[in-house]
Amino acid sequence: MSVRCVRAARENGEEIRQKLAEAGALSGEYEIEAVDGEIYLPLEPDSDPTAIDPDLEVVERDLDRRDSQTLPGDILGFEPSYERLGDIVIIDEDDDDRAHEIADAILESDIPGKTVVNRASPIEGELRIREWDVLAGDGTETVHREFGCAFELDIAEMYFSPRLATERHRVVQQVESGERVFDMFAGVGPFVIPAAKRGAECVGCDLNAAAIEYLRRNADRNGVSDRVTAICADVRDVTGYEGWADRLVMNLPHSAGAFLDTAVDLAGDDCRVHYYDIQHESDPFAPGERAIRAAAEPEYEIEVENRRIVRSYAPKEHNVCLDVRLRRRR
Ligand SMILES: C[S@@+](CC[C@H](N)C(=O)[O-])C[C@H]1O[C@@H](n2cnc3c(N)ncnc32)[C@H](O)[C@@H]1O
């Protein structure tokens, strides 16, 4: 079967295999193939290996299924789509009977997972939470691992998307030891915790008290409590950090624009901003750039260092990120 793979020289294969596995991008459903000095590493659907390393080469290749594994599709006779978050398996199925059939097959199969949930609402409200139908298993709490960090979370209580793993890694790789990082919409800490692990002093703010409780636990669990301050508040009400940040993360894509004045207050003299937005594919970057300029000029000189499509959000709509450098004019 034709599968998306990373092709690499055999001598680099193990290093790249480990990187893909850590990022949750390596598929366990197909055999890895080594041929003529090259290795083919099968990828999970939706994964973006170029965000892990922009030099990775992605190709299509016919690979064998792993014989030893029974997959949900082997039981059902069709391929269901699902994603994994820790030991929770998430499906998106409108038909209730079919959803239960898929959940039973997932539990019977060899894929790791204790709980199967179905999406029961869109992501809604200020806290960006959705409702779930728990089809099998008994809880919505789990521990998800991403690039060497462990995140305790409860999908019924707080936002978390495993699909953003490679994008978060891309941002965190830019963080240097000693930097001051302020995540304005921190959730359970998927930017804050790895940034603190790189030696940054981090503040994570969130309106959701449960998310902040988990962020504190995750700081403990990952051994970075001494470098993480967790604040439960509307970020617009936070005081004491004016002019503080070397780096701001603004992952609240539908409404980050409304928080740009706060971002400018928090920004230090030379500050990187990672600004997430959702826009029509015809002009995905200009609205965010205009909004940033309107909030920060003329006090700051603005340089857009990177314009990136993170993923497709809806038909003709993209989730994008602008990496912007703000330098205070003297
Ligand atoms: C899209 S989630 C991102 C969470 C996290 N950064 C991540 O990548 O998983 C946005 C978060 O912003 C929080 N939020 C919404 N409005 C806020 C506000 N005014 N102040 C602080 N946090 C807010 C929500 O509770 C939610 O956890």
Coordinates of C-alpha atoms and ligand atoms in Angstrom, one line a residue, residues 123 125-129 146 157-162 164 168 182-192 204-209 211-212 231-238 249-255 259 276 311, ligand 1:
I123 CA -14.6 23.4 20.1
G125 CA -16.5 29.2 24.1
E126 CA -13.7 31.2 25.6
L127 CA -12.1 28.1 27.1
R128 CA -12.0 26.3 23.7
I129 CA -13.4 23.0 25.0
E146 CA 5.4 14.9 23.0
E157 CA -11.9 20.2 31.0
M158 CA -9.4 21.9 28.8
Y159 CA -8.1 22.4 25.2
F160 CA -5.3 20.2 23.9
S161 CA -4.5 19.3 20.3
P162 CA -1.9 16.6 19.5
L164 CA 0.0 20.9 16.9
R168 CA 5.0 23.7 19.0
F182 CA 5.3 34.5 28.2
D183 CA 2.5 32.2 26.9
M184 CA -0.6 34.3 27.0
F185 CA -3.0 31.3 26.4
A186 CA -1.0 28.5 27.9
G187 CA -3.4 25.7 28.5
V188 CA -1.7 22.7 30.2
G189 CA 1.7 24.0 29.1
P190 CA 2.7 22.4 25.8
F191 CA 4.8 25.5 24.8
V192 CA 5.8 26.5 28.4
G204 CA 1.9 30.7 31.4
C205 CA -1.4 32.4 31.8
D206 CA -4.9 30.9 31.2
L207 CA -8.4 31.8 32.0
N208 CA -9.2 28.1 32.7
A209 CA -8.5 27.3 36.3
A211 CA -5.8 24.1 32.8
I212 CA -3.6 26.1 35.2
I231 CA -1.2 32.4 36.4
C232 CA -5.0 31.9 36.3
A233 CA -6.5 35.1 34.9
D234 CA -7.7 36.9 31.9
V235 CA -4.3 37.8 30.4
R236 CA -5.5 41.4 29.9
D237 CA -5.7 41.8 33.7
V238 CA -2.2 40.5 34.5
V249 CA 3.1 32.9 22.3
M250 CA -0.4 33.9 21.2
N251 CA -2.2 30.6 20.4
L252 CA -5.9 31.8 20.5
P253 CA -6.4 31.8 16.7
H254 CA -9.9 33.2 16.4
S255 CA -9.4 36.2 18.6
F259 CA -5.1 40.8 22.7
Y276 CA -1.7 32.4 15.5
R311 CA -2.7 23.4 8.9
Ligands
LIG1 C1 -6.4 27.3 21.6 S1 -6.1 27.1 23.4 C2 -4.3 27.0 23.4 C3 -3.8 26.3 24.6 C4 -2.3 25.9 24.5 N1 -1.5 27.0 24.2 C5 -2.1 24.8 23.5 O1 -1.4 25.0 22.5 O2 -2.6 23.7 23.8 C6 -6.4 28.7 24.0 C7 -6.4 28.8 25.5 O3 -6.6 30.2 25.8 C8 -7.4 30.3 27.0 N2 -8.0 31.7 27.0 C9 -9.0 32.1 26.4 N3 -9.2 33.4 26.6 C10 -8.3 33.8 27.5 C11 -7.9 35.1 28.2 N4 -8.7 36.1 28.0 N5 -6.9 35.1 29.0 C12 -6.1 34.0 29.2 N6 -6.4 32.8 28.6 C13 -7.4 32.7 27.8 C14 -8.3 29.2 26.9 O4 -8.8 28.8 28.2 C15 -7.5 28.1 26.2 O5 -6.9 27.2 27.2

